[in-house]
Coordinates of C-alpha atoms in Angstrom, one line a residue:
Chain A
M291 CA 48.2 -83.6 165.1
E292 CA 50.1 -80.4 165.9
S293 CA 53.7 -80.8 166.9
R294 CA 54.7 -80.2 170.5
Y295 CA 57.3 -77.8 169.2
N296 CA 54.7 -75.6 167.6
S297 CA 53.5 -73.9 170.8
A298 CA 57.2 -73.5 171.9
K299 CA 57.9 -71.8 168.6
N300 CA 55.1 -69.4 169.1
V301 CA 56.4 -68.4 172.5
F302 CA 59.4 -66.8 170.9
I303 CA 57.5 -64.7 168.3
D304 CA 59.1 -61.2 168.9
S305 CA 56.4 -59.0 170.4
I306 CA 55.9 -56.3 172.9
E307 CA 52.7 -57.7 174.3
I308 CA 52.5 -57.4 178.1
D309 CA 51.8 -61.1 178.2
D310 CA 55.3 -61.7 176.9
Y311 CA 57.0 -59.5 179.5
I312 CA 59.4 -61.6 181.6
A313 CA 60.3 -60.2 184.9
L314 CA 64.0 -60.7 185.2
D315 CA 66.1 -59.2 187.9
S316 CA 67.6 -56.6 185.5
S317 CA 64.3 -55.7 183.8
V318 CA 62.6 -55.4 187.2
A319 CA 65.3 -53.0 188.3
S320 CA 64.9 -50.9 185.1
Y321 CA 61.2 -50.8 185.6
K322 CA 61.5 -49.7 189.2
Q323 CA 64.0 -47.0 188.2
L324 CA 61.5 -45.8 185.5
L325 CA 58.7 -45.7 188.0
H326 CA 60.8 -43.8 190.4
S327 CA 61.8 -41.3 187.7
I328 CA 58.2 -40.7 186.8
E329 CA 57.5 -39.6 190.3
K330 CA 60.2 -37.0 190.1
P331 CA 59.5 -33.5 188.6
L332 CA 61.5 -34.4 185.5
K333 CA 60.6 -33.1 182.0
M334 CA 62.2 -35.9 180.0
I335 CA 63.4 -39.4 180.7
L336 CA 65.5 -41.3 178.2
V337 CA 65.3 -45.1 177.9
F338 CA 68.5 -45.9 176.2
G339 CA 69.9 -49.2 174.8
R340 CA 70.9 -51.3 171.9
P341 CA 68.1 -52.8 169.7
G342 CA 66.6 -55.9 171.3
T343 CA 67.4 -55.0 174.9
G344 CA 63.7 -54.6 175.8
K345 CA 63.0 -50.9 175.6
S346 CA 59.7 -51.2 173.8
I347 CA 58.4 -54.0 176.0
L348 CA 59.4 -52.0 179.1
L349 CA 57.5 -48.9 177.8
N350 CA 54.5 -51.0 177.0
Y351 CA 54.6 -52.8 180.4
L352 CA 54.8 -49.4 182.1
Y353 CA 51.9 -48.1 180.1
E354 CA 49.7 -51.1 180.8
N355 CA 50.4 -50.9 184.5
L356 CA 49.8 -47.2 184.8
K357 CA 47.1 -46.5 182.2
Y358 CA 44.3 -46.5 184.8
Q359 CA 46.3 -44.6 187.4
K360 CA 47.9 -41.8 185.3
D361 CA 47.3 -39.7 182.3
I362 CA 49.7 -41.8 180.3
H363 CA 49.8 -42.3 176.5
Y364 CA 52.0 -44.7 174.5
F365 CA 53.1 -43.8 171.0
A366 CA 54.4 -47.2 169.8
T367 CA 54.8 -46.5 166.1
P368 CA 56.7 -43.3 165.2
T369 CA 54.8 -40.8 163.1
T370 CA 57.3 -39.2 160.8
N371 CA 54.7 -36.9 159.4
E372 CA 54.9 -33.8 161.6
K373 CA 51.3 -32.8 160.9
E374 CA 49.9 -36.1 161.9
F375 CA 52.2 -36.4 164.9
F376 CA 51.0 -33.1 166.3
H377 CA 47.4 -34.0 165.6
K378 CA 48.0 -37.0 167.9
I379 CA 49.7 -34.9 170.5
F380 CA 46.9 -32.3 170.3
K381 CA 44.3 -35.1 170.9
V382 CA 46.2 -36.4 173.9
I383 CA 46.6 -33.0 175.5
T384 CA 43.3 -31.4 174.7
K385 CA 41.3 -34.7 174.5
K386 CA 39.7 -33.3 171.4
D387 CA 40.0 -34.3 167.7
L388 CA 41.1 -31.9 165.1
P389 CA 39.6 -32.1 161.6
S390 CA 42.2 -33.8 159.3
N391 CA 42.4 -30.8 157.0
T392 CA 43.6 -28.5 159.7
R393 CA 47.0 -27.8 161.1
V394 CA 48.0 -27.6 164.8
N395 CA 49.0 -24.1 165.8
F396 CA 52.1 -25.1 167.9
S397 CA 52.4 -21.9 169.9
T398 CA 48.7 -22.2 170.9
L399 CA 49.3 -25.7 171.9
V400 CA 52.3 -24.6 174.1
D401 CA 50.1 -21.9 175.7
Y402 CA 47.5 -24.5 176.4
C403 CA 50.0 -26.7 178.1
R404 CA 51.2 -23.8 180.2
D405 CA 47.6 -23.2 181.2
I406 CA 47.1 -26.7 182.4
H407 CA 50.4 -26.8 184.4
G408 CA 49.6 -27.9 188.0
K409 CA 46.2 -29.2 187.0
R410 CA 47.2 -32.2 184.8
E411 CA 50.4 -34.2 184.4
I412 CA 50.4 -35.9 181.0
I413 CA 53.0 -38.6 180.4
I414 CA 53.7 -39.5 176.8
L415 CA 55.8 -42.6 176.0
L416 CA 57.6 -42.2 172.7
D417 CA 59.1 -45.4 171.2
E418 CA 61.7 -45.5 168.5
A419 CA 62.4 -41.8 169.0
Q420 CA 65.4 -41.9 166.7
M421 CA 62.8 -41.9 163.8
Y422 CA 61.7 -38.3 164.7
S423 CA 63.2 -35.4 162.8
P424 CA 65.4 -32.9 164.7
E425 CA 62.6 -30.3 164.2
M426 CA 60.0 -32.6 165.8
M427 CA 62.4 -33.3 168.7
E428 CA 62.9 -29.6 169.2
R429 CA 59.1 -29.1 169.5
I430 CA 58.8 -32.1 171.9
R431 CA 61.4 -30.3 174.0
L432 CA 59.4 -27.1 174.0
L433 CA 56.3 -28.9 175.1
S434 CA 58.2 -30.6 177.9
D435 CA 59.5 -27.2 179.0
T436 CA 55.9 -26.3 180.0
R437 CA 56.2 -29.0 182.7
S438 CA 52.7 -30.2 181.9
V439 CA 53.8 -32.9 179.6
K440 CA 56.5 -35.4 180.6
F441 CA 58.1 -37.4 177.8
I442 CA 59.6 -40.8 178.2
I443 CA 61.7 -41.4 175.1
A444 CA 63.1 -44.7 174.0
L445 CA 66.2 -44.4 171.8
H446 CA 68.4 -46.9 170.1
K447 CA 71.9 -46.8 171.3
T448 CA 74.0 -46.2 168.2
D449 CA 76.6 -43.6 167.4
K450 CA 74.0 -41.6 165.5
E451 CA 71.5 -41.8 168.3
D452 CA 74.1 -40.9 170.8
L453 CA 74.5 -37.6 168.8
I454 CA 70.7 -37.0 168.8
A455 CA 70.7 -37.6 172.6
E456 CA 73.6 -35.2 173.1
E457 CA 72.2 -32.5 170.8
H458 CA 68.6 -32.4 172.0
F459 CA 68.5 -33.7 175.5
Q460 CA 71.8 -33.0 177.1
S461 CA 70.5 -30.1 179.2
R462 CA 66.9 -31.3 179.6
I463 CA 67.0 -35.0 180.3
W464 CA 67.4 -35.5 184.0
E465 CA 67.2 -39.2 184.1
V466 CA 68.6 -41.9 181.8
V467 CA 67.5 -45.5 182.1
E468 CA 70.0 -47.6 180.3
L469 CA 69.1 -51.2 179.2
N470 CA 71.7 -53.7 178.3
N471 CA 71.9 -57.2 176.9
G472 CA 71.1 -60.0 179.4
T473 CA 73.7 -62.0 181.2
L474 CA 74.0 -65.7 180.8
E475 CA 71.8 -66.2 183.9
D476 CA 69.3 -63.6 182.5
I477 CA 69.0 -65.5 179.2
K478 CA 68.6 -68.8 181.0
N479 CA 65.8 -67.4 183.2
Y480 CA 64.3 -65.6 180.2
I481 CA 64.0 -68.8 178.1
H482 CA 62.8 -71.0 181.0
K483 CA 60.3 -68.4 182.3
K484 CA 58.9 -67.8 178.8
L485 CA 58.3 -71.5 178.2
L486 CA 57.0 -72.2 181.7
K487 CA 54.6 -69.2 181.5
K488 CA 52.9 -71.2 178.7
N489 CA 53.1 -74.5 180.6
I490 CA 55.6 -76.0 178.2
F491 CA 57.4 -77.9 180.9
E492 CA 58.9 -80.8 179.0
I493 CA 60.7 -78.7 176.5
A494 CA 61.8 -76.2 179.2
N495 CA 63.4 -79.1 181.1
A496 CA 65.2 -80.3 178.0
I497 CA 67.0 -77.0 177.6
K498 CA 70.2 -77.5 179.7
N499 CA 72.9 -75.2 180.7
N500 CA 75.2 -76.2 177.7
H501 CA 72.3 -75.3 175.4
I502 CA 71.9 -71.9 177.1
S503 CA 75.6 -71.2 176.9
L504 CA 75.6 -71.9 173.1
I505 CA 72.5 -69.7 172.6
Y506 CA 74.2 -67.0 174.7
K507 CA 77.4 -67.3 172.6
F508 CA 75.5 -66.6 169.4
T509 CA 73.0 -64.0 170.6
K510 CA 75.4 -62.3 173.1
G511 CA 72.5 -61.9 175.5
N512 CA 70.3 -59.9 173.1
Y513 CA 66.6 -60.7 173.8
R514 CA 65.4 -60.1 170.3
E515 CA 68.2 -62.3 168.8
T516 CA 67.4 -64.9 171.4
N517 CA 63.8 -64.9 170.4
K518 CA 64.7 -65.1 166.7
L519 CA 67.1 -68.0 167.4
L520 CA 64.7 -70.0 169.5
F521 CA 61.9 -69.4 167.1
T522 CA 64.1 -71.0 164.3
V523 CA 65.3 -73.7 166.6
F524 CA 61.7 -74.8 167.4
E525 CA 60.7 -74.5 163.8
I526 CA 63.5 -77.0 162.9
C527 CA 62.4 -79.2 165.8
E528 CA 58.9 -79.1 164.5
Y529 CA 60.1 -80.2 161.1
Y530 CA 61.9 -83.3 162.5
D531 CA 59.1 -84.0 164.9
N532 CA 56.6 -84.2 161.9
R533 CA 59.0 -86.1 159.7
D534 CA 59.9 -88.8 162.3
K535 CA 56.5 -89.4 163.8
D536 CA 57.5 -92.8 165.2
S537 CA 60.1 -91.3 167.6
K538 CA 57.6 -89.0 169.5
N539 CA 59.3 -89.5 172.8
E540 CA 62.7 -88.7 171.6
N541 CA 64.0 -85.3 172.5
I542 CA 64.9 -83.4 169.4
F543 CA 66.2 -80.3 171.0
S544 CA 70.0 -80.4 170.8
K545 CA 73.1 -78.4 170.2
K546 CA 72.9 -79.6 166.6
I547 CA 69.6 -77.9 166.1
I548 CA 70.8 -74.7 167.8
E549 CA 73.8 -74.7 165.4
M550 CA 71.6 -75.3 162.4
A551 CA 69.4 -72.4 163.4
S552 CA 72.5 -70.3 163.9
I553 CA 73.6 -71.1 160.4
K554 CA 70.2 -70.2 159.1
L555 CA 70.2 -66.9 160.9
G556 CA 73.8 -66.1 159.9
F557 CA 75.3 -66.3 163.4
I558 CA 77.5 -69.0 162.0
N559 CA 79.3 -68.4 158.7
V560 CA 79.9 -71.8 157.1
Chain B
M1001 CA 59.4 -73.4 155.7
Y1002 CA 62.9 -73.5 154.4
D1003 CA 64.8 -76.6 153.3
V1004 CA 65.9 -78.2 156.6
E1005 CA 67.6 -81.1 154.8
A1006 CA 69.9 -78.6 153.0
L1007 CA 70.5 -76.8 156.3
E1008 CA 71.5 -80.1 157.9
K1009 CA 74.0 -80.7 155.1
E1010 CA 75.4 -77.3 155.7
W1011 CA 75.6 -78.0 159.4
K1012 CA 77.5 -81.3 158.7
R1013 CA 80.0 -79.2 156.6
Y1014 CA 80.3 -76.8 159.5
R1015 CA 81.0 -79.6 162.0
R1016 CA 83.6 -81.1 159.7
K1017 CA 85.3 -77.7 159.4
K1018 CA 85.1 -77.2 163.2
L1019 CA 86.6 -80.7 163.9
L1020 CA 89.5 -80.2 161.5
P1021 CA 91.8 -78.4 163.9
W1022 CA 91.1 -81.0 166.6
L1023 CA 91.8 -83.8 164.2
G1024 CA 95.1 -82.2 163.4
I1025 CA 95.9 -81.9 167.0
I1026 CA 95.0 -85.6 167.7
I1027 CA 97.1 -86.8 164.7
F1028 CA 100.0 -84.7 165.8
T1029 CA 99.7 -86.0 169.4
L1030 CA 99.5 -89.6 168.3
L1031 CA 102.5 -89.1 166.1
L1032 CA 104.3 -87.5 169.0
I1033 CA 103.4 -90.5 171.2
V1034 CA 104.5 -93.0 168.6
Y1035 CA 107.7 -91.1 168.1
I1036 CA 108.4 -90.8 171.9
S1037 CA 107.7 -94.5 172.5
N1038 CA 109.7 -95.7 169.4
R1039 CA 112.3 -92.9 169.4
E1040 CA 115.3 -95.2 169.2
K1041 CA 113.9 -97.3 166.4
I1042 CA 112.8 -94.3 164.4
S1043 CA 116.1 -92.6 164.9
E1044 CA 117.9 -95.7 163.7
K1045 CA 115.7 -95.9 160.6
I1046 CA 116.3 -92.3 159.8
A1047 CA 120.0 -92.8 160.2
L1048 CA 120.0 -95.9 158.0
Y1049 CA 117.9 -94.0 155.4
F1050 CA 120.4 -91.2 155.3
N1051 CA 123.3 -93.6 155.2
E1052 CA 121.9 -95.2 152.2
K1053 CA 121.3 -91.9 150.6
N1054 CA 124.9 -90.9 151.3
K1055 CA 126.2 -94.2 149.8
E1056 CA 124.1 -93.7 146.7
Y1057 CA 125.3 -90.1 146.4
L1058 CA 128.9 -91.2 146.8
V1059 CA 128.7 -94.1 144.4
S1060 CA 127.1 -91.8 141.7
K1061 CA 129.8 -89.2 142.4
E1062 CA 132.5 -91.9 142.2
K1063 CA 131.1 -93.0 138.8
N1064 CA 131.4 -89.5 137.5
E1065 CA 134.9 -89.2 138.8
T1066 CA 135.9 -92.5 137.3
V1067 CA 134.7 -91.5 133.9
I1068 CA 136.7 -88.3 134.0
K1069 CA 139.8 -90.0 135.3
D1070 CA 139.6 -92.8 132.9
N1071 CA 139.9 -90.3 130.1
Q1072 CA 143.0 -89.0 131.7
N1073 CA 144.7 -92.2 132.7
S1074 CA 143.8 -95.7 132.1
K1075 CA 146.3 -97.5 134.3
N1076 CA 145.4 -100.5 136.3
P1077 CA 143.6 -100.0 139.7
Q1078 CA 145.9 -99.7 142.7
V1079 CA 143.8 -101.7 145.1
T1080 CA 144.7 -105.3 144.7
V1081 CA 143.5 -108.5 146.4
N1082 CA 146.1 -111.0 147.1
L1083 CA 145.2 -114.5 147.9
I1084 CA 148.0 -115.8 150.0
N1085 CA 148.4 -119.4 150.7
E1086 CA 149.6 -119.8 154.2
N1087 CA 151.0 -123.0 155.4
N1088 CA 149.4 -123.1 158.8
S1089 CA 149.4 -126.8 159.1
S1090 CA 151.5 -126.8 162.3
N1091 CA 148.9 -124.6 164.1
S1092 CA 145.8 -126.0 162.5
T1093 CA 143.9 -128.7 164.2
R1094 CA 142.4 -129.7 160.7
K1095 CA 145.4 -130.7 158.6
S1096 CA 143.3 -131.7 155.6
Y1097 CA 142.5 -128.0 154.9
K1098 CA 144.8 -125.7 153.1
P1099 CA 143.8 -122.5 154.7
M1100 CA 143.9 -119.3 152.6
K1101 CA 144.1 -115.8 153.8
I1102 CA 142.3 -113.0 152.1
E1103 CA 144.4 -109.9 152.3
L1104 CA 143.9 -106.5 150.9
S1105 CA 146.8 -104.4 150.1
E1106 CA 147.4 -101.1 148.4
D1107 CA 150.3 -99.8 146.5
P1108 CA 151.3 -96.6 148.2
N1109 CA 153.3 -95.4 145.2
A1110 CA 150.5 -95.9 142.8
P1111 CA 148.8 -92.9 141.2
K1112 CA 145.8 -91.8 143.2
E1113 CA 143.2 -91.4 140.4
H1114 CA 141.2 -94.5 141.5
E1115 CA 141.2 -93.8 145.2
R1116 CA 137.7 -93.3 146.4
K1117 CA 136.9 -91.0 149.2
Y1118 CA 134.1 -92.8 150.9
L1119 CA 132.3 -91.2 153.7
E1120 CA 132.9 -94.0 156.1
I1121 CA 130.0 -94.4 158.4
I1122 CA 131.1 -96.8 161.0
V1123 CA 128.5 -98.2 163.3
T1124 CA 130.2 -100.0 166.1
D1125 CA 129.4 -103.6 166.8
K1126 CA 128.6 -102.8 170.4
M1127 CA 126.0 -100.3 169.4
H1128 CA 124.3 -102.7 167.1
I1129 CA 124.5 -105.6 169.5
N1130 CA 122.7 -103.5 172.1
K1131 CA 119.9 -103.0 169.8
K1132 CA 119.3 -106.6 168.8
S1133 CA 117.3 -109.1 170.7
N1134 CA 119.0 -111.0 173.4
D1135 CA 117.8 -114.3 171.9
E1136 CA 119.8 -113.8 168.7
L1137 CA 122.8 -112.6 170.6
E1138 CA 122.7 -115.5 173.0
T1139 CA 122.6 -117.9 170.1
L1140 CA 125.6 -116.3 168.6
E1141 CA 127.4 -116.4 171.9
V1142 CA 126.7 -120.1 172.4
V1143 CA 127.9 -120.9 168.8
E1144 CA 131.0 -118.8 169.4
K1145 CA 131.8 -120.8 172.6
R1146 CA 131.3 -124.0 170.7
Y1147 CA 133.6 -122.8 167.9
N1148 CA 136.3 -122.1 170.5
Q1149 CA 136.1 -125.7 171.6
E1150 CA 135.5 -127.4 168.2
N1151 CA 136.9 -125.0 165.5
N1152 CA 134.1 -126.0 163.3
Y1153 CA 133.8 -124.4 159.8
E1154 CA 130.0 -124.5 159.9
D1155 CA 130.0 -122.6 163.2
A1156 CA 132.4 -120.0 161.9
L1157 CA 130.2 -119.5 158.8
Y1158 CA 127.1 -119.4 160.9
L1159 CA 128.8 -116.7 163.1
A1160 CA 129.8 -114.7 160.0
Q1161 CA 126.2 -114.9 158.7
G1162 CA 124.7 -114.1 162.1
Y1163 CA 126.8 -111.1 162.7
Y1164 CA 126.2 -109.8 159.2
K1165 CA 122.5 -110.1 159.8
Q1166 CA 123.0 -108.3 163.1
E1167 CA 124.7 -105.5 161.1
A1168 CA 127.9 -106.1 163.1
Y1169 CA 130.0 -106.0 160.0
K1170 CA 133.4 -105.9 161.6
K1171 CA 132.6 -109.1 163.5
A1172 CA 131.0 -110.6 160.3
Q1173 CA 134.3 -109.8 158.4
K1174 CA 136.3 -111.5 161.1
W1175 CA 134.2 -114.7 161.1
A1176 CA 134.1 -114.7 157.3
L1177 CA 137.9 -114.8 157.3
I1178 CA 138.0 -117.5 159.9
S1179 CA 135.5 -119.7 158.0
N1180 CA 137.5 -119.0 154.8
N1181 CA 140.6 -120.2 156.6
L1182 CA 138.8 -123.4 157.5
N1183 CA 137.3 -123.9 154.0
N1184 CA 138.9 -122.0 151.2
S1185 CA 136.3 -123.2 148.7
S1186 CA 133.5 -121.6 150.7
E1187 CA 131.8 -119.1 148.4
E1188 CA 129.6 -117.8 151.2
S1189 CA 132.6 -116.7 153.2
W1190 CA 133.9 -114.6 150.3
I1191 CA 130.5 -113.1 149.8
I1192 CA 130.0 -112.2 153.4
F1193 CA 133.5 -110.8 153.6
A1194 CA 133.0 -108.6 150.5
K1195 CA 129.5 -107.5 151.6
S1196 CA 130.8 -106.6 155.1
K1197 CA 133.6 -104.5 153.5
A1198 CA 131.1 -102.7 151.4
R1199 CA 128.7 -102.2 154.3
L1200 CA 131.6 -100.6 156.2
G1201 CA 131.9 -98.1 153.4
D1202 CA 134.8 -99.7 151.5
Y1203 CA 133.0 -100.6 148.3
R1204 CA 136.1 -100.8 146.2
A1205 CA 137.6 -103.4 148.4
G1206 CA 134.3 -105.4 148.3
E1207 CA 134.3 -105.3 144.5
K1208 CA 138.0 -106.3 144.4
I1209 CA 137.3 -109.3 146.7
L1210 CA 134.5 -110.5 144.4
E1211 CA 136.6 -109.9 141.3
A1212 CA 139.4 -112.0 142.8
Y1213 CA 137.0 -114.8 143.6
L1214 CA 135.6 -114.8 140.1
K1215 CA 139.1 -115.1 138.6
E1216 CA 139.4 -118.5 140.1
N1217 CA 135.8 -119.5 140.2
S1218 CA 132.6 -119.1 138.3
S1219 CA 129.5 -118.1 140.2
T1220 CA 126.4 -116.3 139.0
K1221 CA 125.6 -115.3 142.6
V1222 CA 129.0 -113.5 143.0
E1223 CA 128.7 -112.0 139.5
K1224 CA 125.3 -110.6 140.4
L1225 CA 126.5 -109.2 143.7
L1226 CA 129.5 -107.6 141.9
K1227 CA 127.2 -106.0 139.4
M1228 CA 125.0 -104.6 142.2
M1229 CA 128.1 -103.1 143.9
E1230 CA 129.4 -101.6 140.7
S1231 CA 126.1 -100.1 139.8
G1232 CA 125.7 -98.7 143.2
N1233 CA 122.6 -100.7 144.0
F1234 CA 124.1 -102.6 146.9

């Protein structure tokens, strides 16, 4: 028989699936800001934040919601090979495939984009944009200057990425959507909503405010870290649940388990 | 799946480490409470401990000094104990006794090489009496009243022993003298008198009293006490 903690564990597998999107006050505000920015005649929009603040899932959520309404395309995995990247861009813009042994003539592509200005408005969502080389970013800028292609770029907020943002987009990005770590209340809602979404009521009720405070202390409100921690917590709970089969009704979730998971993940240095 | 049992052991280690400062605070607080509630007793014990230390130090110092001075001058000691027979028969209610008086005298002209410079730590009787239980003090008071009426040797000796036990050495000394006056063969009165002298810091006088007693009498108890005083173990 499968442990009751197994399904709880799987809830916290880190993913950007739309099913896993949790509408928190802060994330809803960011989403609305992004929607509003798309409607503006902007060339580039920067989604900016520390790793694990929900940039990828926000882009995916936006894509899933608008994919039948707008000419929107989501590049989840960065393509560091320039030739391959522009093959993908070419396909999105011209809706035609190029033979793999050919190379995109960039100036022709830019001319094509100028030609379609006013007829089409293409939105390209670029995740993990810090992975693209400065040359590729410069070409992205040139394409956005045609005003036919609007780029929404998700960037990690580190010193290095700050520099990229400054160098390439300072004069062109008209809107920045900044994502931050969640507050204590956000994390509480996030955990509960995630469990309740999968109908795991008993475990959701067992997670009290003192547990949330402890989780928040270790993860500092970072959603990815919270997922990692809770996945490990439920993995440990699952172990005890399987070991002590006689005490099925006993609640295993406790501060002890959270601390054990934190030791395992290095949040606590013993 | 990783080793959860090993992880649990690591967690226990972490908890112990986390509790350590709290444990320290609790122990400190408890000690503080114990100290505050027993401040007087603890202060007294500390004072007694240091008194003993001082005495030991002075005795050992004295020994060293004596050795050096003995090399220089081997004259007789200047502190003498005189046993004076005093004919108090007219005042005494018990005519059968021949009361003796223990008197310490020093020769002011004698060389000073044997003079000891004791750090005299005097604890007043009043101070000590205040610290003792009322029951013991009441008993002593009752016996003292009875003595005033009956002039009984046993009562006087009991008072000497009682006050010595209460660390009221001056009173113990006084009652040892009184009991000795009533019964000059009382070894116990000599012992209490000598011990009280020593407790008041005058070890040399204590030793001389015991030596004087041993000249006239033979007692292993007194010999043992004398040895203890001489070796600095009293």
